């Protein structure tokens, strides 16, 4: 009754608040859970040097009254200008922009193993690939023989560049003897043709065997040599092969070279610009497909690990010696086959066609195109193949009489300048430029798109 009567009296709330205020005034402290001390048990009370100060005390000494606790102030009122809901999803799947992103998607984020293993993973890339195939098929109907020969040269260069890219771009083994492997394949074909073995079913396997043995021999020093010493070793192989080819050419009595007849497969004879155009484009596409799949295989991952750090690769169980030799053998086999194709395509083989400048051209292809990228090797091969004709046209436009004297020095200087510029300003090469352009178009609708209020 006393308690009830006290609460029922006038000023009961004031008496409660006064008692609470006096209790707080007697024990001023920071707002915290009540306990024996400010610090943890068995810790000194004083604050150590360079420690944060204690928390601030409570601002007011008035205790919360019963009327306030039970009144409308128990739950805070919302602000008058509270922010509203979001204007909408940034990429609404029902809008045309989202459908465009689905078509132009970059293909970076995979949701299944099937999508991760797909070679062509977006709709736009499939359409672009189909358009490229159709364009290559119908090109002979509209292009001249000169244009078809340029495309054939680019396809042939792409085969050799892809082989060198596996050795230098993936495995990290520097090679200046790429022209030597080409010469080995071409002169092996010439030697077999001189003995009456004209069929490609005989010459191509023999050329691949010679290239593989030569790659194994050259790859042996790579187990102990690195960097500049390995480059000098491959350059020595280049000169040895050219010396042997020159001796073979001199003993055959043809100081000007060997004549190679057109290859025959049954009743099919590869002769003419159009036939060689289709053959070289198809072979280049097959080598590109093989290199792309090889790059994603176990051997490709081992090569990239050796390229990054061979000691670390060996520490995780990769057989460094085995994979280095396999890179040399694989590259030399494909390059020797490219040399055989060169002999059949040109119909003539001479040692002068495989000078050191050919090795420089292939190094320029993989650096300008993008080291370590299969697409970069193809782009670099096309760029380097077309560059001399552009320089020839420019020099002839300035001085027609001096074109024959300045084309070769200008071409040599242009290769060196372009390699230096790409290494300094664009290490990813042409494929890096292509990826940035592709990503810009893939993100185009949303790169600077403002938010619109929902209706």
Short mmCIF file of C-alpha atoms in Angstrom, two decimals:
data_model
loop_
_atom_site.label_atom_id
_atom_site.label_comp_id
_atom_site.label_asym_id
_atom_site.label_seq_id
_atom_site.Cartn_x
_atom_site.Cartn_y
_atom_site.Cartn_z
CA UNK A 1 0.00 0.00 0.00
CA UNK A 2 2.85 2.35 0.86
CA UNK A 3 4.45 1.92 -2.47
CA UNK A 4 1.18 2.30 -4.27
CA UNK A 5 0.28 5.34 -2.26
CA UNK A 6 3.69 6.89 -2.87
CA UNK A 7 3.37 6.48 -6.61
CA UNK A 8 -0.11 7.81 -6.56
CA UNK A 9 0.90 11.01 -4.76
CA UNK A 10 1.59 14.20 -6.63
CA UNK A 11 5.27 14.57 -7.44
CA UNK A 12 6.12 10.87 -7.19
CA UNK A 13 7.95 11.00 -10.49
CA UNK A 14 9.97 14.02 -9.36
CA UNK A 15 11.06 12.22 -6.20
CA UNK A 16 12.19 9.20 -8.25
CA UNK A 17 14.18 11.40 -10.60
CA UNK A 18 15.79 13.34 -7.75
CA UNK A 19 17.00 10.15 -6.04
CA UNK A 20 18.44 8.81 -9.32
CA UNK A 21 20.21 12.12 -10.00
CA UNK A 22 21.78 12.18 -6.52
CA UNK A 23 23.02 8.59 -6.98
CA UNK A 24 24.64 9.45 -10.29
CA UNK A 25 26.22 12.61 -8.85
CA UNK A 26 27.83 10.63 -6.03
CA UNK A 27 29.44 8.16 -8.48
CA UNK A 28 30.41 9.97 -11.72
CA UNK A 29 31.78 7.51 -14.29
CA UNK A 30 31.69 6.67 -17.96
CA UNK A 31 28.65 4.88 -19.34
CA UNK A 32 29.53 1.21 -19.00
CA UNK A 33 28.52 -2.07 -17.44
CA UNK A 34 28.85 -1.86 -13.68
CA UNK A 35 31.86 -3.71 -12.25
CA UNK A 36 34.66 -3.34 -9.77
CA UNK A 37 37.23 -1.36 -11.75
CA UNK A 38 37.84 0.36 -15.03
CA UNK A 39 40.27 -2.30 -16.24
CA UNK A 40 40.29 -6.05 -16.56
CA UNK A 41 40.70 -8.18 -13.42
CA UNK A 42 44.13 -8.05 -11.81
CA UNK A 43 45.20 -5.13 -14.01
CA UNK A 44 46.55 -1.79 -12.67
CA UNK A 45 44.06 1.06 -12.41
CA UNK A 46 46.30 3.72 -13.91
CA UNK A 47 46.46 4.20 -17.65
CA UNK A 48 49.77 3.32 -19.29
CA UNK A 49 51.72 5.73 -21.45
CA UNK A 50 50.53 6.23 -25.03
CA UNK A 51 47.19 4.59 -24.31
CA UNK A 52 43.86 6.05 -25.31
CA UNK A 53 42.05 8.08 -22.60
CA UNK A 54 38.96 6.88 -20.82
CA UNK A 55 35.59 7.30 -22.41
CA UNK A 56 33.68 10.51 -21.93
CA UNK A 57 31.26 10.75 -19.03
CA UNK A 58 27.55 10.88 -19.48
CA UNK A 59 26.30 14.24 -20.63
CA UNK A 60 23.34 14.56 -18.28
CA UNK A 61 22.73 13.63 -14.66
CA UNK A 62 18.98 13.12 -14.99
CA UNK A 63 17.77 9.55 -14.86
CA UNK A 64 15.18 8.34 -17.32
CA UNK A 65 11.79 8.96 -15.78
CA UNK A 66 8.95 6.50 -15.82
CA UNK A 67 6.80 8.85 -17.85
CA UNK A 68 9.48 9.16 -20.51
CA UNK A 69 10.15 5.42 -20.57
CA UNK A 70 6.48 4.63 -21.04
CA UNK A 71 5.64 7.57 -23.28
CA UNK A 72 5.91 8.19 -26.99
CA UNK A 73 9.64 8.94 -26.72
CA UNK A 74 10.44 5.27 -26.07
CA UNK A 75 10.70 4.69 -29.84
CA UNK A 76 12.46 7.43 -31.87
CA UNK A 77 10.42 9.12 -34.53
CA UNK A 78 11.63 8.91 -38.15
CA UNK A 79 13.29 11.93 -39.68
CA UNK A 80 11.20 14.25 -41.79
CA UNK A 81 13.43 13.88 -44.87
CA UNK A 82 14.59 10.28 -44.61
CA UNK A 83 16.13 8.86 -47.82
CA UNK A 84 13.71 6.90 -49.93
CA UNK A 85 14.18 3.52 -51.55
CA UNK A 86 16.69 2.88 -54.33
CA UNK A 87 15.76 4.21 -57.75
CA UNK A 88 16.13 0.74 -59.22
CA UNK A 89 18.60 -1.97 -60.11
CA UNK A 90 21.68 -0.71 -61.95
CA UNK A 91 21.42 -3.50 -64.49
CA UNK A 92 17.78 -4.42 -64.81
CA UNK A 93 17.56 -7.76 -66.58
CA UNK A 94 14.35 -6.69 -68.25
CA UNK A 95 15.84 -3.72 -70.07
CA UNK A 96 17.51 -3.64 -73.45
CA UNK A 97 20.85 -2.62 -71.94
CA UNK A 98 21.07 -5.79 -69.88
CA UNK A 99 20.32 -7.88 -72.94
CA UNK A 100 23.12 -6.06 -74.73
CA UNK A 101 25.50 -6.89 -71.87
CA UNK A 102 24.50 -10.54 -72.12
CA UNK A 103 25.44 -10.47 -75.79
CA UNK A 104 28.60 -8.41 -75.40
CA UNK A 105 29.71 -9.92 -72.10
CA UNK A 106 33.44 -10.12 -71.64
CA UNK A 107 33.32 -13.76 -70.57
CA UNK A 108 35.45 -13.21 -67.47
CA UNK A 109 33.03 -14.61 -64.88
CA UNK A 110 32.22 -18.29 -65.36
CA UNK A 111 29.40 -20.14 -63.67
CA UNK A 112 30.20 -23.69 -64.81
CA UNK A 113 33.10 -25.85 -65.91
CA UNK A 114 31.57 -26.09 -69.36
CA UNK A 115 31.71 -22.31 -69.74
CA UNK A 116 35.26 -22.22 -68.43
CA UNK A 117 36.42 -24.81 -70.98
CA UNK A 118 34.67 -23.18 -73.93
CA UNK A 119 37.00 -21.68 -76.52
CA UNK A 120 34.38 -19.18 -77.69
CA UNK A 121 32.43 -18.22 -74.59
CA UNK A 122 30.18 -15.31 -75.61
CA UNK A 123 27.56 -14.81 -78.27
CA UNK A 124 29.39 -11.88 -79.81
CA UNK A 125 32.61 -13.86 -80.19
CA UNK A 126 30.76 -16.73 -81.83
CA UNK A 127 29.15 -14.33 -84.28
CA UNK A 128 32.48 -12.61 -84.97
CA UNK A 129 34.23 -15.95 -85.50
CA UNK A 130 31.52 -17.09 -87.89
CA UNK A 131 31.77 -13.83 -89.83
CA UNK A 132 35.56 -14.21 -90.06
CA UNK A 133 35.25 -17.76 -91.39
CA UNK A 134 32.72 -16.68 -94.00
CA UNK A 135 34.93 -13.75 -95.03
CA UNK A 136 37.96 -16.00 -95.46
CA UNK A 137 35.94 -18.48 -97.50
CA UNK A 138 34.57 -15.90 -99.94
CA UNK A 139 37.69 -13.71 -100.12
CA UNK A 140 39.09 -15.38 -103.29
CA UNK A 141 35.94 -14.34 -105.18
CA UNK A 142 36.54 -10.65 -104.59
CA UNK A 143 40.28 -10.20 -103.90
CA UNK A 144 43.13 -10.11 -106.36
CA UNK A 145 45.97 -12.60 -106.50
CA UNK A 146 48.27 -10.13 -104.77
CA UNK A 147 45.95 -9.84 -101.77
CA UNK A 148 45.56 -13.61 -101.56
CA UNK A 149 49.33 -14.01 -101.62
CA UNK A 150 49.65 -11.50 -98.75
CA UNK A 151 47.12 -13.45 -96.68
CA UNK A 152 48.97 -16.69 -97.48
CA UNK A 153 52.25 -15.15 -96.33
CA UNK A 154 50.60 -13.96 -93.12
CA UNK A 155 49.16 -17.44 -92.49
CA UNK A 156 52.55 -19.05 -93.07
CA UNK A 157 54.21 -16.53 -90.73
CA UNK A 158 51.52 -17.21 -88.12
CA UNK A 159 52.46 -20.91 -88.04
CA UNK A 160 56.10 -20.10 -87.30
CA UNK A 161 55.18 -17.35 -84.82
CA UNK A 162 52.87 -19.68 -82.89
CA UNK A 163 55.68 -22.24 -82.63
CA UNK A 164 58.14 -19.62 -81.35
CA UNK A 165 55.53 -18.25 -78.96
CA UNK A 166 55.25 -21.65 -77.28
CA UNK A 167 59.01 -21.77 -76.73
CA UNK A 168 59.65 -18.14 -75.76
CA UNK A 169 56.26 -16.81 -74.70
CA UNK A 170 55.03 -19.79 -72.67
CA UNK A 171 58.17 -21.65 -71.62
CA UNK A 172 60.35 -18.54 -71.35
CA UNK A 173 63.25 -20.00 -73.37
CA UNK A 174 64.88 -17.34 -75.53
CA UNK A 175 65.67 -18.51 -79.06
CA UNK A 176 67.49 -16.71 -81.86
CA UNK A 177 67.70 -19.82 -84.02
CA UNK A 178 64.16 -19.92 -85.36
CA UNK A 179 65.36 -19.37 -88.91
CA UNK A 180 67.67 -22.37 -88.49
CA UNK A 181 64.69 -24.65 -87.77
CA UNK A 182 62.94 -23.29 -90.85
CA UNK A 183 66.03 -23.95 -92.96
CA UNK A 184 66.30 -27.49 -91.57
CA UNK A 185 62.74 -28.26 -92.65
CA UNK A 186 63.11 -26.68 -96.08
CA UNK A 187 66.41 -28.38 -96.92
CA UNK A 188 65.22 -31.74 -95.61
CA UNK A 189 62.34 -31.49 -98.07
CA UNK A 190 64.74 -30.46 -100.83
CA UNK A 191 67.05 -33.41 -100.11
CA UNK A 192 64.17 -35.89 -100.26
CA UNK A 193 62.80 -34.36 -103.45
CA UNK A 194 66.25 -34.66 -105.06
CA UNK A 195 66.09 -38.39 -104.33
CA UNK A 196 62.66 -38.77 -105.93
CA UNK A 197 60.56 -38.71 -102.74
CA UNK A 198 58.16 -35.96 -103.76
CA UNK A 199 55.02 -36.99 -101.87
CA UNK A 200 54.21 -34.90 -98.77
CA UNK A 201 53.24 -38.12 -97.01
CA UNK A 202 56.97 -38.92 -96.96
CA UNK A 203 58.59 -35.51 -96.74
CA UNK A 204 56.45 -34.04 -93.95
CA UNK A 205 56.99 -36.88 -91.40
CA UNK A 206 60.71 -36.93 -92.23
CA UNK A 207 60.86 -33.17 -91.77
CA UNK A 208 59.09 -33.41 -88.41
CA UNK A 209 61.55 -36.10 -87.30
CA UNK A 210 64.57 -34.01 -88.27
CA UNK A 211 63.10 -30.98 -86.53
CA UNK A 212 62.41 -32.95 -83.35
CA UNK A 213 65.94 -34.35 -83.19
CA UNK A 214 67.41 -30.92 -83.82
CA UNK A 215 65.21 -29.39 -81.11
CA UNK A 216 66.29 -32.08 -78.66
CA UNK A 217 69.96 -31.42 -79.40
CA UNK A 218 69.55 -27.65 -79.09
CA UNK A 219 67.40 -28.00 -75.98
CA UNK A 220 70.06 -29.91 -74.06
CA UNK A 221 72.08 -26.76 -73.24
CA UNK A 222 68.90 -25.08 -71.98
CA UNK A 223 69.07 -27.30 -68.92
CA UNK A 224 72.14 -25.37 -67.78
CA UNK A 225 72.03 -22.12 -69.78
CA UNK A 226 69.67 -19.20 -69.29
CA UNK A 227 69.07 -15.76 -70.67
CA UNK A 228 71.76 -14.36 -72.94
CA UNK A 229 73.84 -17.56 -72.90
CA UNK A 230 70.87 -19.60 -74.11
CA UNK A 231 70.19 -17.03 -76.85
CA UNK A 232 73.80 -17.28 -78.01
CA UNK A 233 73.55 -21.07 -78.03
CA UNK A 234 70.49 -21.03 -80.29
CA UNK A 235 72.18 -18.46 -82.53
CA UNK A 236 75.17 -20.81 -82.87
CA UNK A 237 72.77 -23.57 -83.93
CA UNK A 238 71.35 -21.21 -86.56
CA UNK A 239 74.78 -20.67 -88.13
CA UNK A 240 75.64 -24.39 -87.99
CA UNK A 241 72.43 -25.31 -89.83
CA UNK A 242 72.99 -22.63 -92.45
CA UNK A 243 76.57 -23.81 -92.97
CA UNK A 244 75.39 -27.40 -93.47
CA UNK A 245 72.67 -26.22 -95.86
CA UNK A 246 75.20 -24.19 -97.83
CA UNK A 247 77.51 -27.18 -98.15
CA UNK A 248 74.61 -29.34 -99.29
CA UNK A 249 73.62 -26.73 -101.85
CA UNK A 250 77.19 -26.42 -103.16
CA UNK A 251 77.72 -30.19 -103.46
CA UNK A 252 74.45 -30.62 -105.34
CA UNK A 253 75.83 -28.34 -108.02
CA UNK A 254 73.04 -25.82 -107.60
CA UNK A 255 74.62 -22.74 -106.12
CA UNK A 256 71.41 -20.87 -106.79
CA UNK A 257 69.23 -23.32 -104.83
CA UNK A 258 66.84 -26.26 -105.27
CA UNK A 259 63.66 -26.37 -107.33
CA UNK A 260 60.71 -28.03 -105.58
CA UNK A 261 57.78 -29.37 -107.64
CA UNK A 262 54.19 -28.81 -106.43
CA UNK A 263 53.05 -31.35 -103.83
CA UNK A 264 50.62 -34.08 -104.83
CA UNK A 265 48.11 -35.96 -102.71
CA UNK A 266 46.69 -38.62 -105.00
CA UNK A 267 45.08 -36.72 -107.84
CA UNK A 268 45.08 -33.39 -105.97
CA UNK A 269 47.87 -30.98 -106.90
CA UNK A 270 48.46 -27.88 -104.78
CA UNK A 271 49.21 -25.33 -107.43
CA UNK A 272 48.09 -21.74 -107.80
CA UNK A 273 47.40 -18.86 -105.46
CA UNK A 274 43.87 -19.88 -104.47
CA UNK A 275 44.80 -23.47 -103.58
CA UNK A 276 47.71 -22.37 -101.42
CA UNK A 277 45.56 -19.67 -99.85
CA UNK A 278 43.03 -22.20 -98.59
CA UNK A 279 45.71 -24.72 -97.56
CA UNK A 280 47.79 -22.25 -95.52
CA UNK A 281 44.78 -20.61 -93.87
CA UNK A 282 43.39 -23.99 -92.79
CA UNK A 283 46.79 -25.15 -91.49
CA UNK A 284 47.30 -21.89 -89.58
CA UNK A 285 43.84 -22.27 -88.01
CA UNK A 286 44.65 -25.85 -86.95
CA UNK A 287 47.96 -24.80 -85.39
CA UNK A 288 46.21 -21.93 -83.58
CA UNK A 289 43.59 -24.30 -82.19
CA UNK A 290 46.32 -26.72 -81.11
CA UNK A 291 48.33 -24.00 -79.36
CA UNK A 292 45.28 -22.61 -77.54
CA UNK A 293 44.38 -26.05 -76.20
CA UNK A 294 48.02 -26.82 -75.41
CA UNK A 295 48.27 -23.61 -73.41
CA UNK A 296 45.41 -24.76 -71.17
CA UNK A 297 46.76 -28.27 -70.77
CA UNK A 298 49.02 -29.67 -68.08
CA UNK A 299 52.11 -29.08 -70.22
CA UNK A 300 51.08 -25.48 -70.87
CA UNK A 301 50.66 -24.76 -67.16
CA UNK A 302 54.03 -26.36 -66.47
CA UNK A 303 55.69 -24.22 -69.16
CA UNK A 304 54.22 -21.04 -67.69
CA UNK A 305 55.38 -22.04 -64.22
CA UNK A 306 58.91 -22.60 -65.55
CA UNK A 307 58.77 -19.25 -67.32
CA UNK A 308 57.81 -17.44 -64.13
CA UNK A 309 60.34 -19.20 -61.87
CA UNK A 310 61.93 -22.54 -62.67
CA UNK A 311 63.18 -23.07 -59.09
CA UNK A 312 59.67 -22.60 -57.71
CA UNK A 313 58.28 -24.89 -60.42
CA UNK A 314 60.73 -27.62 -59.43
CA UNK A 315 59.81 -27.19 -55.76
CA UNK A 316 56.16 -28.06 -56.48
CA UNK A 317 57.07 -31.23 -58.38
CA UNK A 318 57.34 -30.08 -62.01
CA UNK A 319 60.02 -31.90 -64.00
CA UNK A 320 61.80 -28.79 -65.30
CA UNK A 321 64.25 -30.64 -67.56
CA UNK A 322 61.54 -32.70 -69.19
CA UNK A 323 59.24 -29.78 -69.91
CA UNK A 324 62.05 -27.56 -71.19
CA UNK A 325 63.06 -30.23 -73.68
CA UNK A 326 59.44 -30.81 -74.67
CA UNK A 327 59.03 -27.09 -75.42
CA UNK A 328 62.11 -27.12 -77.66
CA UNK A 329 61.02 -30.30 -79.43
CA UNK A 330 57.44 -29.13 -79.98
CA UNK A 331 58.52 -25.74 -81.30
CA UNK A 332 61.20 -27.18 -83.59
CA UNK A 333 58.84 -29.80 -85.05
CA UNK A 334 56.19 -27.22 -85.97
CA UNK A 335 58.82 -24.80 -87.29
CA UNK A 336 60.44 -27.49 -89.44
CA UNK A 337 57.03 -28.35 -90.89
CA UNK A 338 56.58 -24.66 -91.65
CA UNK A 339 59.92 -24.77 -93.47
CA UNK A 340 58.67 -27.67 -95.58
CA UNK A 341 55.53 -25.70 -96.42
CA UNK A 342 57.73 -22.76 -97.39
CA UNK A 343 59.67 -24.97 -99.79
CA UNK A 344 56.50 -26.32 -101.41
CA UNK A 345 54.79 -22.94 -101.53
CA UNK A 346 57.68 -21.03 -103.08
CA UNK A 347 58.87 -23.92 -105.24
CA UNK A 348 62.46 -22.93 -104.60
CA UNK A 349 64.88 -23.25 -101.67
CA UNK A 350 68.08 -21.31 -101.19
CA UNK A 351 70.26 -20.75 -98.15
CA UNK A 352 70.03 -16.98 -98.64
CA UNK A 353 66.32 -17.07 -97.71
CA UNK A 354 67.05 -17.99 -94.08
CA UNK A 355 69.37 -15.27 -92.86
CA UNK A 356 69.51 -13.83 -89.38
CA UNK A 357 66.98 -11.17 -90.31
CA UNK A 358 64.32 -13.91 -90.54
CA UNK A 359 64.94 -14.73 -86.87
CA UNK A 360 64.61 -11.03 -86.04
CA UNK A 361 61.29 -10.93 -87.88
CA UNK A 362 59.86 -13.78 -85.82
CA UNK A 363 61.08 -12.23 -82.57
CA UNK A 364 59.36 -9.02 -83.65
CA UNK A 365 56.13 -10.92 -84.36
CA UNK A 366 55.73 -12.32 -80.87
CA UNK A 367 56.84 -9.11 -79.12
CA UNK A 368 54.69 -6.74 -81.18
CA UNK A 369 51.74 -9.11 -81.12
CA UNK A 370 51.96 -9.90 -77.42
CA UNK A 371 54.38 -12.29 -75.75
CA UNK A 372 52.69 -15.41 -74.44
CA UNK A 373 49.43 -14.96 -76.36
CA UNK A 374 48.35 -17.17 -79.26
CA UNK A 375 46.15 -14.42 -80.68
CA UNK A 376 49.03 -12.00 -80.25
CA UNK A 377 51.29 -14.25 -82.34
CA UNK A 378 48.74 -14.23 -85.17
CA UNK A 379 48.26 -10.45 -84.99
CA UNK A 380 52.01 -9.90 -84.86
CA UNK A 381 52.56 -12.17 -87.86
CA UNK A 382 50.00 -10.24 -89.91
CA UNK A 383 51.47 -6.90 -88.82
CA UNK A 384 55.09 -7.82 -89.60
CA UNK A 385 54.11 -9.39 -92.93
CA UNK A 386 52.29 -6.28 -94.12
CA UNK A 387 54.77 -3.75 -92.71
CA UNK A 388 57.41 -4.08 -95.51
CA UNK A 389 54.79 -3.43 -98.18
CA UNK A 390 53.63 -0.32 -96.32
CA UNK A 391 57.23 0.91 -96.00
CA UNK A 392 57.83 0.16 -99.67
CA UNK A 393 54.79 2.21 -100.66
CA UNK A 394 55.82 5.12 -98.42
CA UNK A 395 59.42 5.18 -99.67
CA UNK A 396 58.29 4.87 -103.29
CA UNK A 397 55.89 7.75 -102.77
CA UNK A 398 58.71 9.98 -101.50
CA UNK A 399 61.42 8.90 -103.94
CA UNK A 400 60.61 6.19 -106.51
CA UNK A 401 64.23 5.83 -107.62
CA UNK A 402 65.55 5.34 -104.08
CA UNK A 403 62.98 2.73 -103.03
CA UNK A 404 65.19 -0.24 -103.92
CA UNK A 405 68.06 1.14 -101.81
CA UNK A 406 66.20 2.22 -98.67
CA UNK A 407 63.45 -0.36 -98.22
CA UNK A 408 65.58 -2.97 -96.46
CA UNK A 409 67.33 -0.55 -94.02
CA UNK A 410 64.00 1.13 -93.30
CA UNK A 411 62.36 -2.22 -92.63
CA UNK A 412 65.16 -3.35 -90.32
CA UNK A 413 65.07 -0.05 -88.42
CA UNK A 414 61.27 -0.12 -88.19
CA UNK A 415 61.31 -3.56 -86.58
CA UNK A 416 63.82 -2.45 -83.96
CA UNK A 417 61.96 0.79 -83.24
CA UNK A 418 58.58 -0.92 -82.97
CA UNK A 419 59.90 -3.63 -80.64
CA UNK A 420 61.43 -0.98 -78.38
CA UNK A 421 58.24 1.10 -78.37
CA UNK A 422 56.02 -1.87 -77.59
CA UNK A 423 58.30 -3.06 -74.80
CA UNK A 424 58.32 0.41 -73.25
CA UNK A 425 54.75 1.60 -73.73
CA UNK A 426 52.67 -1.49 -74.54
CA UNK A 427 54.21 -4.68 -73.08
CA UNK A 428 51.05 -6.64 -73.89
CA UNK A 429 51.42 -5.82 -77.58
CA UNK A 430 48.65 -5.67 -80.14
CA UNK A 431 46.58 -8.18 -78.22
CA UNK A 432 46.59 -5.83 -75.21
CA UNK A 433 45.24 -3.01 -77.38
CA UNK A 434 42.61 -5.34 -78.80
CA UNK A 435 41.48 -6.43 -75.32
CA UNK A 436 41.07 -2.85 -74.14
CA UNK A 437 39.01 -1.96 -77.21
CA UNK A 438 36.88 -5.08 -76.77
CA UNK A 439 36.29 -4.37 -73.07
CA UNK A 440 35.35 -0.77 -73.83
CA UNK A 441 32.65 -1.92 -76.23
CA UNK A 442 31.52 -4.66 -73.82
CA UNK A 443 30.99 -2.13 -70.99
CA UNK A 444 29.88 0.74 -73.21
CA UNK A 445 26.19 1.06 -72.20
CA UNK A 446 27.03 1.28 -68.48
CA UNK A 447 30.39 3.00 -68.28
CA UNK A 448 28.87 6.49 -67.80
CA UNK A 449 25.19 5.67 -67.52
CA UNK A 450 23.30 7.89 -64.98
CA UNK A 451 20.73 6.46 -62.60
CA UNK A 452 17.12 7.13 -63.51
CA UNK A 453 14.37 7.55 -60.94
CA UNK A 454 11.78 4.82 -60.96
CA UNK A 455 8.38 5.85 -62.28
#
